[in-house]
Amino acid sequence: MEIQTPDWVKHAVFYQIFPDRFARSQRSRDSFLNNSNLEAWDAPPTLQGYKGGDLWGVLEELDYIQSLGVNAIYFTPIFQSASNHRYHTHDYYQVDPMLGGNQALRVLIDAAHARNMKIVLDGVFNHSSRGFFFFHDVLENGSNSPWVNWFKIQDWPLAPYDGSLPANYDAWAGIRSLPTFNHDHPDVKEYIMKIAEYWLEFGIDGWRLDVPYDIKTPGFWQEFRQRVKGINPDAYIVGEIWSDAREWLDGTQFDGVMNYLFNEATIAFAVGDRIVLELVESQSYYPYPALDAAGYAAKIHSILELYPWEIQLTQLNVLSSHDTARLISIADGDQASVELCNLLLFTFPGAPSIYYGDEVGLPGAIDPDCRRVFPPESDWNPKILNTHKQLIAIRQNYPALRIGKYQVLYAKETVYVFARILESEELIIAVNVGTETITVNLDCSSLQSQPNQVLFGNGEIIWKEENVCLIIPPRSGLILG
């Protein structure tokens, strides 16, 4: 079968927003939200406190987001929920009133589309919450509830709050507040498909799927794809899979996954032994132990061999997210590590994704600290911001960086060099993660051209016929075009 993925994703740069923490609008709030019990905006985030960020705030920041060169936004969940992260869904048809309700999403989608920006929402379809109407009915009416078979009930009575008693129902990761759907029930399946269709008809451009590996019902994700693509053939379906995702990337289910395999290899190489181990050891990815250039080349080769090329081009490539510590904290504040990681991110096949605030050097340890509010301009790191803007502009200017083939030219010790090639357009990207200036001589006979303009970074280049001599300063990289 011919695999088809949405063309726009191959040319997208995503910005991931955690809505409670990005921007709080000055727009007058509904009367019942005027005196909300909100945490101070600039206080450290807590597991249960709300900051009051909203979609109106995002709307007011679209100029800033667009100024980065971003053309797609992925929102963590926005539907009505009793948690600041909104992975506990109460109502899949209502945008949380604290975020501005359905009206705010309507205005935001229209404004984004007017700027040729896409909007992707988070679909939490494996589990709901204790406050979800159907589960609440089961809590009230027990075995008499019409919805009792929508969930996986083992015994009575249910204990949704008392940890000293057996919960007696399946919940995600054993967390009582997240009752798992019974996806084998045809009504549950249809309910979820209808939600997906409803918001696509509303105007969203795709779904990021939370823990999709936990839905084991045969044919579920195949039908999901058919229904989604039936509404919008260009809709993006991206799954949260942290490891080898071949099972879901056969062309019949997802267009891509959050590419933590790229993330862990890149951090292990570019950050190396500067990594703060306690920020990554408890997580589901392994950006350690440190890799040398040959080890990185081997990892990248294996990643690029895993999936069909059409799927590689629509992977969602991340350096950090709402589920990980932030890159600058993982790198113990080392700015060169951050710049090297981003150089590798923005020159890799697939859609790069920036976790809000990473582009200005926002720190953060593991959850909830990685979900801090977007900082005021006085706290931005202008050098990191400038690096992001430069790299995004170069990526947008050169199709080879988006859809060109990826060819490793050199990988020894601390130096990794590769080319991105699209017909006659050829770029060379060179990275030196070491602490000393390195000179390398490359055989570039496989290239048609001799890229000799430094588009990014610094270093010296000397071409001699089909060979190039690169002199790369320590902890730096460059792009030649």
Tab-separated table of C-alpha atoms in Angstrom:
chain	number	residue	atom	x	y	z
A	1	MET	CA	0.000	0.000	0.000
A	2	GLU	CA	1.077	3.552	-0.643
A	3	ILE	CA	1.492	5.444	2.627
A	4	GLN	CA	0.027	8.944	2.649
A	5	THR	CA	0.723	11.586	5.280
A	6	PRO	CA	-0.341	15.261	5.415
A	7	ASP	CA	1.978	17.373	3.301
A	8	TRP	CA	1.723	20.452	5.533
A	9	VAL	CA	3.253	18.599	8.511
A	10	LYS	CA	6.502	18.080	6.560
A	11	HIS	CA	6.846	21.863	6.413
A	12	ALA	CA	5.539	22.640	9.899
A	13	VAL	CA	7.299	23.977	12.972
A	14	PHE	CA	5.135	23.249	16.025
A	15	TYR	CA	4.782	25.190	19.251
A	16	GLN	CA	3.453	23.143	22.177
A	17	ILE	CA	1.304	25.089	24.642
A	18	PHE	CA	0.144	24.058	28.109
A	19	PRO	CA	-2.848	26.431	28.200
A	20	ASP	CA	-3.059	27.149	31.948
A	21	ARG	CA	0.520	28.475	31.932
A	22	PHE	CA	1.159	30.301	28.658
A	23	ALA	CA	-0.780	33.577	28.762
A	24	ARG	CA	-3.624	35.042	30.808
A	25	SER	CA	-5.782	37.431	28.850
A	26	GLN	CA	-6.654	40.917	30.002
A	27	ARG	CA	-10.026	40.357	28.313
A	28	SER	CA	-12.808	40.660	30.886
A	29	ARG	CA	-13.588	37.277	32.378
A	30	ASP	CA	-17.080	35.850	32.701
A	31	SER	CA	-18.629	37.110	35.938
A	32	PHE	CA	-18.243	33.729	37.661
A	33	LEU	CA	-14.488	33.695	36.965
A	34	ASN	CA	-13.737	37.189	38.251
A	35	ASN	CA	-12.811	36.110	41.747
A	36	SER	CA	-11.375	32.690	40.987
A	37	ASN	CA	-9.026	31.137	43.502
A	38	LEU	CA	-5.949	31.325	41.283
A	39	GLU	CA	-2.303	30.898	42.239
A	40	ALA	CA	-0.090	33.938	41.784
A	41	TRP	CA	1.073	33.911	38.158
A	42	ASP	CA	4.752	34.132	39.071
A	43	ALA	CA	4.692	31.621	41.964
A	44	PRO	CA	6.152	28.127	41.371
A	45	PRO	CA	3.557	25.790	39.824
A	46	THR	CA	1.883	23.147	41.975
A	47	LEU	CA	0.217	19.855	41.098
A	48	GLN	CA	-3.326	21.078	41.741
A	49	GLY	CA	-3.232	24.867	41.540
A	50	TYR	CA	-4.460	26.881	38.556
A	51	LYS	CA	-2.732	29.920	37.062
A	52	GLY	CA	-5.629	30.964	34.847
A	53	GLY	CA	-3.966	30.995	31.449
A	54	ASP	CA	-6.554	30.865	28.661
A	55	LEU	CA	-7.095	30.676	24.905
A	56	TRP	CA	-7.800	34.417	24.710
A	57	GLY	CA	-4.269	34.875	26.032
A	58	VAL	CA	-2.902	32.660	23.265
A	59	LEU	CA	-4.872	34.705	20.732
A	60	GLU	CA	-3.200	37.881	22.017
A	61	GLU	CA	0.235	36.242	21.629
A	62	LEU	CA	-0.212	34.982	18.043
A	63	ASP	CA	2.036	37.781	16.750
A	64	TYR	CA	4.829	36.574	19.031
A	65	ILE	CA	4.324	32.905	18.118
A	66	GLN	CA	4.319	33.741	14.417
A	67	SER	CA	7.438	35.911	14.831
A	68	LEU	CA	9.348	32.742	15.777
A	69	GLY	CA	8.545	31.227	12.384
A	70	VAL	CA	6.077	28.753	13.921
A	71	ASN	CA	3.150	27.681	11.739
A	72	ALA	CA	1.385	25.065	13.912
A	73	ILE	CA	0.292	24.907	17.563
A	74	TYR	CA	-0.250	21.731	19.575
A	75	PHE	CA	-2.310	22.257	22.727
A	76	THR	CA	-2.267	19.874	25.661
A	77	PRO	CA	-5.923	19.135	26.605
A	78	ILE	CA	-8.403	22.009	26.582
A	79	PHE	CA	-11.703	20.302	27.365
A	80	GLN	CA	-13.615	20.809	30.612
A	81	SER	CA	-11.801	19.074	33.411
A	82	ALA	CA	-11.016	19.172	37.134
A	83	SER	CA	-7.235	19.355	36.719
A	84	ASN	CA	-4.908	22.122	35.600
A	85	HIS	CA	-3.472	19.853	32.885
A	86	ARG	CA	-6.966	18.705	31.822
A	87	TYR	CA	-6.091	15.049	31.217
A	88	HIS	CA	-9.139	14.259	33.419
A	89	THR	CA	-11.919	15.020	30.930
A	90	HIS	CA	-15.389	15.957	32.209
A	91	ASP	CA	-16.974	16.920	28.895
A	92	TYR	CA	-15.409	16.246	25.492
A	93	TYR	CA	-17.744	18.708	23.772
A	94	GLN	CA	-16.934	21.750	25.928
A	95	VAL	CA	-13.722	23.726	25.973
A	96	ASP	CA	-13.061	24.466	29.655
A	97	PRO	CA	-14.822	27.710	30.673
A	98	MET	CA	-11.600	28.819	32.397
A	99	LEU	CA	-9.932	28.716	28.976
A	100	GLY	CA	-12.680	30.800	27.387
A	101	GLY	CA	-15.066	28.038	26.320
A	102	ASN	CA	-15.924	26.986	22.777
A	103	GLN	CA	-16.181	30.628	21.683
A	104	ALA	CA	-12.512	31.290	22.464
A	105	LEU	CA	-11.461	28.217	20.462
A	106	ARG	CA	-13.645	29.333	17.545
A	107	VAL	CA	-12.036	32.779	17.445
A	108	LEU	CA	-8.525	31.325	17.933
A	109	ILE	CA	-8.872	28.766	15.111
A	110	ASP	CA	-10.151	31.438	12.721
A	111	ALA	CA	-7.311	33.810	13.648
A	112	ALA	CA	-4.698	31.054	13.301
A	113	HIS	CA	-6.054	29.901	9.935
A	114	ALA	CA	-6.014	33.495	8.688
A	115	ARG	CA	-2.229	33.368	9.326
A	116	ASN	CA	-1.853	29.918	7.702
A	117	MET	CA	-1.234	28.371	11.119
A	118	LYS	CA	-2.633	24.960	12.090
A	119	ILE	CA	-4.184	23.899	15.409
A	120	VAL	CA	-3.790	20.355	16.797
A	121	LEU	CA	-5.634	19.261	19.948
A	122	ASP	CA	-4.839	16.587	22.518
A	123	GLY	CA	-7.258	13.626	22.427
A	124	VAL	CA	-7.504	11.813	25.757
A	125	PHE	CA	-9.524	8.814	24.627
A	126	ASN	CA	-8.149	6.012	26.792
A	127	HIS	CA	-9.675	7.268	30.044
A	128	SER	CA	-12.009	9.966	31.335
A	129	SER	CA	-12.465	11.212	34.903
A	130	ARG	CA	-14.579	10.687	37.990
A	131	GLY	CA	-16.544	13.780	36.982
A	132	PHE	CA	-17.329	12.510	33.477
A	133	PHE	CA	-21.128	12.318	33.245
A	134	PHE	CA	-21.277	8.618	32.310
A	135	PHE	CA	-18.914	7.529	35.083
A	136	HIS	CA	-20.612	9.813	37.568
A	137	ASP	CA	-23.891	8.050	36.783
A	138	VAL	CA	-22.230	4.716	37.622
A	139	LEU	CA	-21.015	6.183	40.938
A	140	GLU	CA	-24.561	7.347	41.747
A	141	ASN	CA	-26.526	4.332	40.549
A	142	GLY	CA	-24.123	1.425	40.756
A	143	SER	CA	-25.097	-1.639	38.734
A	144	ASN	CA	-28.383	0.051	37.737
A	145	SER	CA	-26.563	2.681	35.662
A	146	PRO	CA	-27.228	2.491	31.898
A	147	TRP	CA	-23.510	3.258	31.417
A	148	VAL	CA	-22.114	0.514	33.609
A	149	ASN	CA	-20.592	-1.366	30.645
A	150	TRP	CA	-18.785	1.736	29.373
A	151	PHE	CA	-16.121	1.090	32.017
A	152	LYS	CA	-14.274	-1.941	33.327
A	153	ILE	CA	-16.010	-2.629	36.644
A	154	GLN	CA	-14.617	-5.561	38.630
A	155	ASP	CA	-16.760	-5.542	41.769
A	156	TRP	CA	-18.975	-3.411	44.004
A	157	PRO	CA	-18.910	-1.019	45.764
A	158	LEU	CA	-16.652	1.311	43.799
A	159	ALA	CA	-14.160	3.346	45.830
A	160	PRO	CA	-13.279	6.367	43.696
A	161	TYR	CA	-11.662	8.370	46.522
A	162	ASP	CA	-10.729	6.080	49.402
A	163	GLY	CA	-7.246	4.673	48.809
A	164	SER	CA	-7.603	2.180	51.660
A	165	LEU	CA	-10.282	0.275	49.725
A	166	PRO	CA	-10.003	-1.532	46.389
A	167	ALA	CA	-11.074	0.826	43.577
A	168	ASN	CA	-12.944	-2.056	41.886
A	169	TYR	CA	-12.631	-0.531	38.429
A	170	ASP	CA	-9.823	-0.212	35.878
A	171	ALA	CA	-8.080	3.148	35.900
A	172	TRP	CA	-5.117	4.418	33.914
A	173	ALA	CA	-1.870	3.556	35.756
A	174	GLY	CA	-4.060	2.646	38.747
A	175	ILE	CA	-4.958	6.327	39.310
A	176	ARG	CA	-8.537	6.364	40.640
A	177	SER	CA	-9.313	9.756	39.121
A	178	LEU	CA	-8.791	8.315	35.602
A	179	PRO	CA	-11.345	5.524	34.969
A	180	THR	CA	-10.501	3.618	31.776
A	181	PHE	CA	-13.059	3.282	28.979
A	182	ASN	CA	-14.191	-0.168	27.840
A	183	HIS	CA	-13.190	0.315	24.186
A	184	ASP	CA	-14.590	-3.091	23.214
A	185	HIS	CA	-18.098	-1.700	23.782
A	186	PRO	CA	-19.459	-0.501	20.412
A	187	ASP	CA	-21.147	2.551	21.971
A	188	VAL	CA	-17.909	3.710	23.605
A	189	LYS	CA	-16.041	3.310	20.327
A	190	GLU	CA	-18.696	5.258	18.431
A	191	TYR	CA	-18.753	7.976	21.098
A	192	ILE	CA	-14.989	8.541	20.727
A	193	MET	CA	-15.121	8.505	16.921
A	194	LYS	CA	-17.903	11.115	17.021
A	195	ILE	CA	-15.841	13.391	19.283
A	196	ALA	CA	-12.907	13.186	16.866
A	197	GLU	CA	-15.189	14.020	13.928
A	198	TYR	CA	-16.978	16.843	15.757
A	199	TRP	CA	-13.850	18.899	16.437
A	200	LEU	CA	-12.457	18.311	12.936
A	201	GLU	CA	-15.716	19.673	11.549
A	202	PHE	CA	-15.328	22.565	14.012
A	203	GLY	CA	-12.039	23.340	12.273
A	204	ILE	CA	-9.089	21.777	14.102
A	205	ASP	CA	-6.279	20.361	11.955
A	206	GLY	CA	-5.454	17.162	13.801
A	207	TRP	CA	-5.229	15.112	16.981
A	208	ARG	CA	-2.327	14.245	19.258
A	209	LEU	CA	-3.363	11.030	20.999
A	210	ASP	CA	-2.626	10.491	24.673
A	211	VAL	CA	-1.363	6.999	25.689
A	212	PRO	CA	-2.825	5.359	22.541
A	213	TYR	CA	-0.857	2.152	23.234
A	214	ASP	CA	-3.280	1.391	26.085
A	215	ILE	CA	-6.211	1.016	23.703
A	216	LYS	CA	-5.943	-2.635	22.627
A	217	THR	CA	-9.282	-3.099	20.837
A	218	PRO	CA	-8.502	-4.608	17.397
A	219	GLY	CA	-9.155	-2.184	14.538
A	220	PHE	CA	-9.782	0.797	16.838
A	221	TRP	CA	-7.040	3.074	15.505
A	222	GLN	CA	-7.561	1.902	11.914
A	223	GLU	CA	-11.200	3.031	12.137
A	224	PHE	CA	-10.143	6.223	13.894
A	225	ARG	CA	-7.889	7.068	10.934
A	226	GLN	CA	-10.633	6.330	8.410
A	227	ARG	CA	-13.135	8.508	10.250
A	228	VAL	CA	-10.690	11.389	10.773
A	229	LYS	CA	-9.407	11.352	7.188
A	230	GLY	CA	-13.009	11.088	5.988
A	231	ILE	CA	-13.668	14.541	7.465
A	232	ASN	CA	-10.284	16.046	6.559
A	233	PRO	CA	-7.804	13.992	4.500
A	234	ASP	CA	-5.068	16.456	5.566
A	235	ALA	CA	-5.688	16.081	9.306
A	236	TYR	CA	-2.612	15.098	11.326
A	237	ILE	CA	-2.787	12.063	13.647
A	238	VAL	CA	0.185	11.852	16.012
A	239	GLY	CA	0.493	9.348	18.846
A	240	GLU	CA	2.245	9.594	22.181
A	241	ILE	CA	4.536	6.568	21.834
A	242	TRP	CA	7.898	6.868	23.590
A	243	SER	CA	9.623	3.856	22.041
A	244	ASP	CA	9.668	1.819	18.804
A	245	ALA	CA	6.298	2.653	17.206
A	246	ARG	CA	6.315	0.408	14.137
A	247	GLU	CA	3.120	-1.277	15.336
A	248	TRP	CA	1.251	2.027	14.855
A	249	LEU	CA	3.207	3.501	11.931
A	250	ASP	CA	2.242	1.063	9.176
A	251	GLY	CA	0.252	3.689	7.256
A	252	THR	CA	-3.149	2.489	8.526
A	253	GLN	CA	-3.122	4.258	11.908
A	254	PHE	CA	-0.977	7.303	12.823
A	255	ASP	CA	0.939	9.748	10.635
A	256	GLY	CA	3.692	9.975	13.246
A	257	VAL	CA	4.528	9.830	16.943
A	258	MET	CA	6.217	12.144	19.431
A	259	ASN	CA	9.780	11.259	18.532
A	260	TYR	CA	11.371	10.567	21.911
A	261	LEU	CA	13.853	8.201	20.223
A	262	PHE	CA	15.337	11.213	18.423
A	263	ASN	CA	15.149	13.212	21.653
A	264	GLU	CA	17.089	10.704	23.763
A	265	ALA	CA	19.828	10.155	21.159
A	266	THR	CA	20.294	13.891	20.565
A	267	ILE	CA	20.483	14.822	24.246
A	268	ALA	CA	22.874	11.915	24.960
A	269	PHE	CA	25.171	13.220	22.204
A	270	ALA	CA	24.929	17.011	22.497
A	271	VAL	CA	24.513	17.305	26.272
A	272	GLY	CA	26.513	14.164	27.013
A	273	ASP	CA	27.815	13.793	30.551
A	274	ARG	CA	26.611	17.287	31.523
A	275	ILE	CA	23.162	15.752	31.965
A	276	VAL	CA	21.457	16.057	35.363
A	277	LEU	CA	20.619	12.397	35.906
A	278	GLU	CA	17.902	12.819	38.526
A	279	LEU	CA	15.835	14.806	35.989
A	280	VAL	CA	15.703	11.915	33.517
A	281	GLU	CA	16.120	8.651	35.446
A	282	SER	CA	12.480	8.329	36.496
A	283	GLN	CA	11.129	9.005	32.991
A	284	SER	CA	10.156	6.759	30.067
A	285	TYR	CA	13.059	7.804	27.843
A	286	TYR	CA	16.831	7.362	28.102
A	287	PRO	CA	18.907	10.406	27.092
A	288	TYR	CA	21.887	8.779	28.858
A	289	PRO	CA	24.564	7.450	29.019
A	290	ALA	CA	26.535	9.913	26.859
A	291	LEU	CA	27.055	9.042	23.169
A	292	ASP	CA	30.053	9.852	20.969
A	293	ALA	CA	29.567	10.795	17.314
A	294	ALA	CA	29.765	7.197	16.075
A	295	GLY	CA	27.195	6.125	18.680
A	296	TYR	CA	24.924	8.981	17.674
A	297	ALA	CA	25.275	8.094	13.983
A	298	ALA	CA	24.306	4.495	14.768
A	299	LYS	CA	21.225	5.601	16.756
A	300	ILE	CA	20.116	8.043	14.051
A	301	HIS	CA	20.607	5.367	11.390
A	302	SER	CA	18.433	2.930	13.342
A	303	ILE	CA	15.737	5.604	13.866
A	304	LEU	CA	15.656	6.448	10.158
A	305	GLU	CA	15.438	2.727	9.294
A	306	LEU	CA	12.484	2.084	11.617
A	307	TYR	CA	9.692	3.689	9.587
A	308	PRO	CA	8.860	4.454	5.949
A	309	TRP	CA	10.289	7.771	4.712
A	310	GLU	CA	6.818	9.253	4.252
A	311	ILE	CA	6.243	8.694	7.998
A	312	GLN	CA	9.711	9.997	8.973
A	313	LEU	CA	8.768	13.327	7.404
A	314	THR	CA	5.696	13.652	9.668
A	315	GLN	CA	7.216	12.612	12.990
A	316	LEU	CA	6.817	15.166	15.793
A	317	ASN	CA	10.383	15.796	16.975
A	318	VAL	CA	10.717	17.065	20.552
A	319	LEU	CA	13.576	18.111	22.845
A	320	SER	CA	11.327	18.525	25.880
A	321	SER	CA	7.600	18.444	26.623
A	322	HIS	CA	5.063	18.742	29.450
A	323	ASP	CA	6.067	15.188	30.457
A	324	THR	CA	9.830	15.797	30.769
A	325	ALA	CA	12.129	18.212	32.534
A	326	ARG	CA	13.074	21.178	30.364
A	327	LEU	CA	16.120	20.932	28.138
A	328	ILE	CA	18.129	23.722	29.767
A	329	SER	CA	17.646	22.137	33.199
A	330	ILE	CA	18.539	18.651	31.922
A	331	ALA	CA	21.719	20.267	30.536
A	332	ASP	CA	22.453	21.882	33.929
A	333	GLY	CA	22.088	25.359	32.432
A	334	ASP	CA	24.672	24.773	29.691
A	335	GLN	CA	23.676	27.057	26.832
A	336	ALA	CA	25.939	25.407	24.251
A	337	SER	CA	24.119	22.102	24.862
A	338	VAL	CA	20.783	23.795	24.180
A	339	GLU	CA	22.056	25.354	20.939
A	340	LEU	CA	23.598	22.090	19.706
A	341	CYS	CA	20.393	20.151	20.411
A	342	ASN	CA	18.367	22.738	18.511
A	343	LEU	CA	20.775	22.708	15.575
A	344	LEU	CA	20.247	18.935	15.319
A	345	LEU	CA	16.464	19.304	15.809
A	346	PHE	CA	15.859	21.902	13.096
A	347	THR	CA	17.959	20.054	10.512
A	348	PHE	CA	16.328	16.633	11.094
A	349	PRO	CA	13.531	15.089	8.987
A	350	GLY	CA	10.093	15.496	10.608
A	351	ALA	CA	8.300	18.417	12.238
A	352	PRO	CA	10.275	20.114	15.019
A	353	SER	CA	8.260	21.034	18.113
A	354	ILE	CA	9.178	23.737	20.626
A	355	TYR	CA	7.777	23.392	24.140
A	356	TYR	CA	6.580	26.902	25.048
A	357	GLY	CA	9.294	28.825	26.884
A	358	ASP	CA	12.156	26.587	25.763
A	359	GLU	CA	12.917	29.154	23.073
A	360	VAL	CA	13.648	31.789	25.733
A	361	GLY	CA	15.589	29.456	28.038
A	362	LEU	CA	12.832	28.724	30.587
A	363	PRO	CA	14.144	26.192	33.133
A	364	GLY	CA	12.120	23.510	34.891
A	365	ALA	CA	12.622	20.183	36.646
A	366	ILE	CA	10.167	17.296	36.340
A	367	ASP	CA	6.383	17.820	36.650
A	368	PRO	CA	4.997	20.145	37.946
A	369	ASP	CA	8.103	22.353	37.631
A	370	CYS	CA	8.353	21.839	33.844
A	371	ARG	CA	4.943	23.509	33.608
A	372	ARG	CA	5.978	26.969	34.783
A	373	VAL	CA	4.309	30.064	33.347
A	374	PHE	CA	5.809	31.689	30.273
A	375	PRO	CA	8.351	34.187	31.641
A	376	PRO	CA	8.239	37.991	31.280
A	377	GLU	CA	10.545	39.426	28.618
A	378	SER	CA	12.994	40.614	31.286
A	379	ASP	CA	13.722	36.928	32.060
A	380	TRP	CA	14.249	35.779	28.457
A	381	ASN	CA	17.583	34.494	27.221
A	382	PRO	CA	18.000	36.555	24.023
A	383	LYS	CA	20.795	34.352	22.641
A	384	ILE	CA	18.719	31.168	22.831
A	385	LEU	CA	15.735	33.005	21.335
A	386	ASN	CA	17.859	34.293	18.477
A	387	THR	CA	19.214	30.789	17.817
A	388	HIS	CA	15.659	29.463	17.503
A	389	LYS	CA	14.616	32.237	15.133
A	390	GLN	CA	17.719	31.789	12.972
A	391	LEU	CA	17.367	28.009	12.722
A	392	ILE	CA	13.640	28.154	11.957
A	393	ALA	CA	14.208	30.767	9.235
A	394	ILE	CA	16.920	28.627	7.632
A	395	ARG	CA	14.684	25.552	7.789
A	396	GLN	CA	11.818	27.473	6.158
A	397	ASN	CA	14.168	28.803	3.445
A	398	TYR	CA	15.641	25.448	2.419
A	399	PRO	CA	13.252	22.634	1.394
A	400	ALA	CA	16.175	20.179	1.670
A	401	LEU	CA	16.086	20.612	5.471
A	402	ARG	CA	12.426	19.597	5.481
A	403	ILE	CA	12.077	16.874	2.859
A	404	GLY	CA	15.593	16.240	1.559
A	405	LYS	CA	17.360	12.932	2.153
A	406	TYR	CA	19.666	12.600	5.157
A	407	GLN	CA	23.233	11.408	4.541
A	408	VAL	CA	25.916	11.037	7.223
A	409	LEU	CA	29.311	12.244	5.970
A	410	TYR	CA	31.471	11.858	9.080
A	411	ALA	CA	31.034	10.549	12.629
A	412	LYS	CA	34.105	10.202	14.815
A	413	GLU	CA	34.747	11.030	18.465
A	414	THR	CA	33.169	14.460	19.036
A	415	VAL	CA	32.360	15.443	15.436
A	416	TYR	CA	29.206	14.572	13.505
A	417	VAL	CA	28.650	15.833	9.959
A	418	PHE	CA	25.730	15.115	7.634
A	419	ALA	CA	24.126	16.453	4.480
A	420	ARG	CA	20.498	17.159	3.612
A	421	ILE	CA	19.978	16.778	-0.122
A	422	LEU	CA	17.013	17.656	-2.325
A	423	GLU	CA	17.858	17.433	-6.037
A	424	SER	CA	20.483	20.147	-6.601
A	425	GLU	CA	19.998	21.751	-3.173
A	426	GLU	CA	22.620	20.467	-0.740
A	427	LEU	CA	23.399	21.579	2.806
A	428	ILE	CA	26.130	20.351	5.132
A	429	ILE	CA	25.538	20.393	8.897
A	430	ALA	CA	28.556	19.892	11.173
A	431	VAL	CA	28.563	19.587	14.963
A	432	ASN	CA	31.503	19.448	17.386
A	433	VAL	CA	30.331	18.498	20.883
A	434	GLY	CA	33.904	18.429	22.239
A	435	THR	CA	35.716	21.051	24.275
A	436	GLU	CA	38.492	21.672	21.756
A	437	THR	CA	38.587	23.104	18.223
A	438	ILE	CA	38.613	20.215	15.739
A	439	THR	CA	39.800	20.096	12.130
A	440	VAL	CA	38.216	17.450	9.906
A	441	ASN	CA	38.791	16.612	6.257
A	442	LEU	CA	35.710	15.335	4.466
A	443	ASP	CA	35.385	13.457	1.211
A	444	CYS	CA	32.353	15.104	-0.397
A	445	SER	CA	32.530	13.309	-3.745
A	446	SER	CA	28.948	12.088	-3.175
A	447	LEU	CA	27.736	15.723	-3.345
A	448	GLN	CA	27.101	17.534	-6.621
A	449	SER	CA	27.842	20.994	-5.241
A	450	GLN	CA	30.327	22.551	-2.847
A	451	PRO	CA	28.255	24.351	-0.181
A	452	ASN	CA	30.572	27.115	1.014
A	453	GLN	CA	28.334	29.766	2.540
A	454	VAL	CA	28.056	29.655	6.334
A	455	LEU	CA	24.317	30.024	6.990
A	456	PHE	CA	24.557	29.415	10.722
A	457	GLY	CA	27.289	29.196	13.354
A	458	ASN	CA	30.965	29.836	12.783
A	459	GLY	CA	34.019	27.943	11.679
A	460	GLU	CA	36.420	27.893	8.772
A	461	ILE	CA	35.887	25.993	5.530
A	462	ILE	CA	38.405	25.281	2.773
A	463	TRP	CA	37.372	23.371	-0.367
A	464	LYS	CA	40.003	21.450	-2.330
A	465	GLU	CA	38.367	19.798	-5.314
A	466	GLU	CA	35.924	17.229	-3.831
A	467	ASN	CA	37.261	17.496	-0.289
A	468	VAL	CA	36.414	20.060	2.338
A	469	CYS	CA	38.442	20.962	5.414
A	470	LEU	CA	36.269	22.115	8.328
A	471	ILE	CA	37.671	23.853	11.379
A	472	ILE	CA	34.936	23.740	14.038
A	473	PRO	CA	35.240	25.595	17.355
A	474	PRO	CA	34.463	23.711	20.595
A	475	ARG	CA	30.831	23.024	21.594
A	476	SER	CA	29.462	24.488	18.379
A	477	GLY	CA	28.090	23.668	14.977
A	478	LEU	CA	27.444	25.191	11.587
A	479	ILE	CA	25.252	24.911	8.517
A	480	LEU	CA	26.789	25.305	5.054
A	481	GLY	CA	24.587	26.098	2.065
